[in-house]
Amino acid sequence: MVLPLRTERLTLSVLTAADRAAFVRYRRDPDVARWQSWSTTYSDDDADALLADQPAGIEAGSGRWVQIAIHDAGGTLQGDVAVRALSDQPDTGAMR
């Protein structure tokens, strides 16, 4: 998958430092966190650690996870999804 991927309503791109404030804000939201694997204490340091380990894109067959940002047409971060290129199936990915 080549990123960014744009449609009329959304843009999918690798999560970056520019997304950090909005990313941390919704990860701290109790209505979001209760459905996920993180707590409402998700910190700026947590986000910085995740961002520092991000690959530049989805690396086929790498087995690495990348956090994909979902922006609306106005450029506002609406959410994210983790995607991993499976190492044993280079053209296949997994999401969580």
XYZ file of N, CA, C and O in Angstrom:
384
model
N 0.843 -1.178 0.000
C 0.000 0.000 0.000
C 0.889 1.243 0.000
O 1.796 1.355 0.805
N 0.615 2.138 -0.888
C 1.356 3.388 -0.967
C 0.588 4.456 -0.185
O -0.602 4.658 -0.407
N 1.278 5.091 0.742
C 0.668 6.135 1.566
C 1.300 7.478 1.253
O 2.479 7.530 0.920
N 0.574 8.569 1.349
C -0.816 8.650 1.788
C -1.779 8.157 0.716
O -1.502 8.216 -0.471
N -2.903 7.676 1.197
C -4.001 7.227 0.354
C -5.140 8.210 0.584
O -5.566 8.417 1.712
N -5.607 8.852 -0.492
C -6.630 9.906 -0.361
C -7.924 9.509 -1.068
O -7.893 8.946 -2.153
N -9.019 9.824 -0.407
C -10.340 9.724 -1.023
C -10.973 11.108 -0.903
O -10.365 12.033 -0.356
N -12.182 11.230 -1.354
C -12.890 12.514 -1.254
C -13.084 12.932 0.207
O -13.056 14.105 0.543
N -13.266 11.943 1.093
C -13.591 12.242 2.493
C -12.475 11.983 3.501
O -12.513 12.503 4.607
N -11.491 11.133 3.136
C -10.472 10.729 4.104
C -9.084 10.694 3.491
O -8.923 10.501 2.294
N -8.100 10.818 4.359
C -6.709 10.567 3.989
C -6.132 9.598 5.012
O -6.287 9.798 6.222
N -5.501 8.545 4.526
C -4.792 7.592 5.368
C -3.305 7.836 5.177
O -2.823 7.887 4.046
N -2.591 8.003 6.285
C -1.153 8.259 6.223
C -0.510 7.715 7.487
O -1.195 7.396 8.460
N 0.800 7.610 7.481
C 1.515 7.187 8.681
C 1.324 8.255 9.761
O 1.428 9.448 9.484
N 1.019 7.828 10.966
C 0.871 8.734 12.101
C 2.208 9.442 12.345
O 3.260 8.800 12.355
N 2.164 10.751 12.520
C 3.394 11.532 12.709
C 3.295 12.416 13.950
O 2.230 12.524 14.565
N 4.386 13.091 14.245
C 4.424 14.009 15.386
C 3.381 15.113 15.267
O 2.888 15.619 16.278
N 3.006 15.471 14.063
C 1.973 16.502 13.870
C 0.615 16.039 14.404
O -0.243 16.863 14.720
N 0.421 14.728 14.533
C -0.833 14.154 15.032
C -0.825 13.951 16.546
O -1.843 13.593 17.131
N 0.306 14.172 17.176
C 0.514 13.784 18.576
C -0.539 14.322 19.540
O -1.098 13.572 20.345
N -0.813 15.605 19.524
C -1.750 16.193 20.499
C -3.137 15.579 20.380
O -3.739 15.179 21.385
N -3.664 15.471 19.173
C -4.994 14.886 18.969
C -4.989 13.395 19.311
O -5.944 12.879 19.900
N -3.915 12.706 18.964
C -3.762 11.282 19.246
C -3.816 11.017 20.749
O -4.584 10.178 21.218
N -3.040 11.760 21.519
C -3.023 11.607 22.979
C -4.383 11.978 23.562
O -4.895 11.291 24.452
N -4.998 13.027 23.043
C -6.295 13.479 23.557
C -7.346 12.372 23.458
O -8.045 12.091 24.430
N -7.468 11.714 22.295
C -8.517 10.698 22.230
C -8.102 9.400 22.902
O -8.942 8.646 23.362
N -6.820 9.132 23.026
C -6.402 7.937 23.765
C -6.670 8.107 25.265
O -6.804 7.112 25.979
N -6.758 9.326 25.737
C -7.080 9.586 27.150
C -8.588 9.601 27.402
O -9.019 9.586 28.559
N -9.373 9.630 26.374
C -10.824 9.694 26.499
C -11.339 8.348 27.033
O -11.144 7.311 26.401
N -12.016 8.342 28.181
C -12.510 7.088 28.758
C -13.436 6.311 27.824
O -13.442 5.073 27.836
N -14.215 7.004 27.003
C -15.125 6.323 26.078
C -14.386 5.636 24.940
O -14.935 4.742 24.292
N -13.171 6.045 24.677
C -12.332 5.386 23.668
C -11.488 4.307 24.334
O -11.454 3.156 23.884
N -10.815 4.656 25.419
C -9.869 3.755 26.072
C -10.513 2.463 26.562
O -9.879 1.406 26.534
N -11.753 2.517 26.967
C -12.383 1.301 27.515
C -12.511 0.193 26.494
O -12.660 -0.973 26.850
N -12.475 0.515 25.205
C -12.584 -0.487 24.147
C -11.218 -0.914 23.616
O -11.128 -1.723 22.689
N -10.154 -0.338 24.160
C -8.819 -0.571 23.629
C -7.891 -1.161 24.696
O -8.304 -1.399 25.822
N -6.635 -1.340 24.341
C -5.666 -1.961 25.250
C -4.871 -0.943 26.063
O -3.910 -1.300 26.728
N -5.247 0.317 26.022
C -4.532 1.340 26.779
C -5.458 1.929 27.823
O -6.674 1.723 27.809
N -4.870 2.706 28.745
C -5.662 3.330 29.802
C -5.792 4.824 29.537
O -5.143 5.378 28.648
N -6.592 5.471 30.352
C -6.799 6.911 30.211
C -5.580 7.707 30.661
O -5.571 8.923 30.555
N -4.567 7.022 31.133
C -3.323 7.691 31.531
C -2.315 7.723 30.386
O -1.140 8.046 30.604
N -2.760 7.411 29.166
C -1.865 7.451 27.997
C -1.206 8.825 27.950
O -1.880 9.845 27.970
N 0.120 8.849 27.911
C 0.854 10.107 28.076
C 1.522 10.582 26.789
O 1.632 9.832 25.814
N 2.002 11.810 26.838
C 2.799 12.345 25.735
C 4.032 11.471 25.513
O 4.431 11.224 24.378
N 4.633 10.988 26.611
C 5.801 10.113 26.494
C 5.440 8.796 25.813
O 6.234 8.274 25.017
N 4.251 8.253 26.114
C 3.790 7.041 25.434
C 3.681 7.281 23.928
O 4.112 6.455 23.117
N 3.099 8.407 23.567
C 2.949 8.747 22.147
C 4.302 8.945 21.495
O 4.533 8.469 20.372
N 5.207 9.620 22.176
C 6.547 9.850 21.625
C 7.270 8.529 21.373
O 7.947 8.369 20.351
N 7.133 7.570 22.296
C 7.773 6.263 22.125
C 7.191 5.529 20.924
O 7.925 4.940 20.126
N 5.873 5.572 20.768
C 5.230 4.935 19.624
C 5.693 5.589 18.320
O 6.072 4.908 17.363
N 5.701 6.910 18.291
C 6.096 7.635 17.083
C 7.558 7.400 16.728
O 7.910 7.301 15.549
N 8.421 7.290 17.722
C 9.847 7.074 17.468
C 10.117 5.719 16.836
O 11.101 5.546 16.117
N 9.224 4.758 17.083
C 9.409 3.402 16.564
C 8.664 3.162 15.249
O 8.697 2.068 14.709
N 7.999 4.193 14.749
C 7.211 4.056 13.515
C 8.105 3.877 12.285
O 9.027 4.667 12.081
N 7.811 2.895 11.442
C 8.470 2.871 10.135
C 7.871 3.974 9.254
O 6.823 4.533 9.571
N 8.528 4.273 8.167
C 8.071 5.346 7.265
C 6.839 4.931 6.467
O 6.166 5.776 5.891
N 6.535 3.655 6.453
C 5.382 3.154 5.713
C 5.206 1.677 5.986
O 5.876 1.105 6.850
N 4.324 1.061 5.247
C 4.091 -0.370 5.391
C 5.161 -1.102 4.589
O 5.214 -0.989 3.369
N 6.030 -1.800 5.285
C 7.139 -2.497 4.656
C 6.736 -3.944 4.394
O 6.624 -4.748 5.316
N 6.490 -4.278 3.131
C 6.021 -5.618 2.763
C 6.908 -6.698 3.372
O 8.131 -6.639 3.280
N 6.267 -7.657 4.022
C 6.969 -8.800 4.579
C 7.807 -8.517 5.809
O 8.492 -9.402 6.299
N 7.760 -7.314 6.343
C 8.638 -6.938 7.455
C 8.184 -7.497 8.801
O 8.979 -7.632 9.716
N 6.898 -7.770 8.934
C 6.367 -8.179 10.226
C 6.207 -7.024 11.199
O 5.789 -7.206 12.329
N 6.532 -5.806 10.784
C 6.456 -4.625 11.652
C 5.066 -4.006 11.625
O 4.387 -4.027 10.605
N 4.690 -3.433 12.760
C 3.437 -2.687 12.869
C 3.683 -1.238 12.498
O 4.745 -0.687 12.772
N 2.683 -0.614 11.890
C 2.715 0.819 11.626
C 1.341 1.375 11.990
O 0.319 0.740 11.747
N 1.333 2.535 12.626
C 0.087 3.185 13.029
C -0.343 4.098 11.887
O 0.383 5.017 11.515
N -1.520 3.826 11.323
C -2.047 4.606 10.208
C -3.034 5.633 10.750
O -3.996 5.285 11.441
N -2.789 6.899 10.455
C -3.667 7.990 10.866
C -4.817 8.117 9.873
O -4.620 7.973 8.668
N -5.991 8.398 10.394
C -7.184 8.630 9.577
C -7.589 10.083 9.766
O -8.007 10.481 10.860
N -7.410 10.885 8.710
C -7.756 12.308 8.747
C -8.993 12.546 7.887
O -9.142 11.933 6.835
N -9.853 13.462 8.344
C -11.001 13.841 7.524
C -10.540 14.806 6.431
O -9.360 15.171 6.355
N -11.472 15.209 5.580
C -11.143 16.073 4.442
C -10.524 17.400 4.879
O -9.752 18.010 4.139
N -10.815 17.844 6.093
C -10.256 19.087 6.610
C -8.893 18.910 7.258
O -8.299 19.869 7.721
N -8.405 17.672 7.322
C -7.092 17.397 7.896
C -7.096 17.085 9.377
O -6.036 16.918 9.979
N -8.284 16.977 9.994
C -8.383 16.676 11.419
C -8.244 15.179 11.649
O -8.913 14.377 10.993
N -7.395 14.804 12.603
C -7.221 13.402 12.947
C -8.506 12.872 13.573
O -8.988 13.404 14.565
N -9.056 11.800 12.986
C -10.290 11.193 13.487
C -10.031 9.882 14.216
O -10.871 9.419 14.971
N -8.875 9.286 13.969
C -8.552 8.015 14.605
C -7.316 7.423 13.963
O -6.640 8.060 13.170
N -7.044 6.179 14.343
C -5.895 5.488 13.785
C -6.162 3.989 13.799
O -7.073 3.517 14.477
N -5.372 3.271 13.048
C -5.455 1.816 13.015
C -4.040 1.271 12.885
O -3.196 1.867 12.205
N -3.755 0.183 13.577
C -2.449 -0.459 13.483
C -2.503 -1.500 12.366
O -3.432 -2.293 12.291
N -1.489 -1.479 11.509
C -1.409 -2.401 10.384
C -0.039 -3.064 10.419
O 0.964 -2.405 10.684
N -0.014 -4.356 10.126
C 1.256 -5.087 10.103
C 1.347 -5.880 8.817
O 0.414 -6.590 8.445
N 2.474 -5.770 8.145
C 2.746 -6.581 6.958
C 3.281 -7.930 7.449
O 4.342 -7.986 8.077
N 2.558 -8.987 7.193
C 2.950 -10.298 7.704
C 4.266 -10.753 7.080
O 4.457 -10.669 5.873
N 5.171 -11.256 7.928
C 6.486 -11.664 7.428
C 6.428 -12.956 6.631
O 7.211 -13.152 5.712
N 5.489 -13.842 6.967
C 5.401 -15.109 6.244
C 4.506 -15.032 5.008
O 4.434 -15.976 4.238
N 3.822 -13.908 4.823
C 2.981 -13.683 3.646
C 3.169 -12.226 3.219
O 2.384 -11.356 3.579
N 4.210 -11.927 2.438
C 4.609 -10.545 2.169
C 3.540 -9.635 1.568
O 3.623 -8.434 1.718
N 2.543 -10.179 0.908
C 1.496 -9.341 0.312
C 0.229 -9.324 1.155
O -0.827 -8.930 0.668
N 0.335 -9.727 2.416
C -0.821 -9.805 3.295
C -0.557 -8.960 4.534
O 0.549 -8.921 5.044
N -1.588 -8.317 5.012
C -1.466 -7.496 6.204
C -2.469 -7.888 7.249
O -3.455 -8.578 6.965
N -2.224 -7.446 8.464
C -3.131 -7.673 9.586
C -3.401 -6.319 10.221
O -2.541 -5.439 10.214
N -4.600 -6.141 10.770
C -4.956 -4.890 11.457
C -5.429 -5.206 12.852
O -5.893 -6.294 13.140
N -5.305 -4.182 13.708
C -5.915 -4.288 15.035
C -6.380 -2.939 15.463
O -6.056 -1.930 14.943
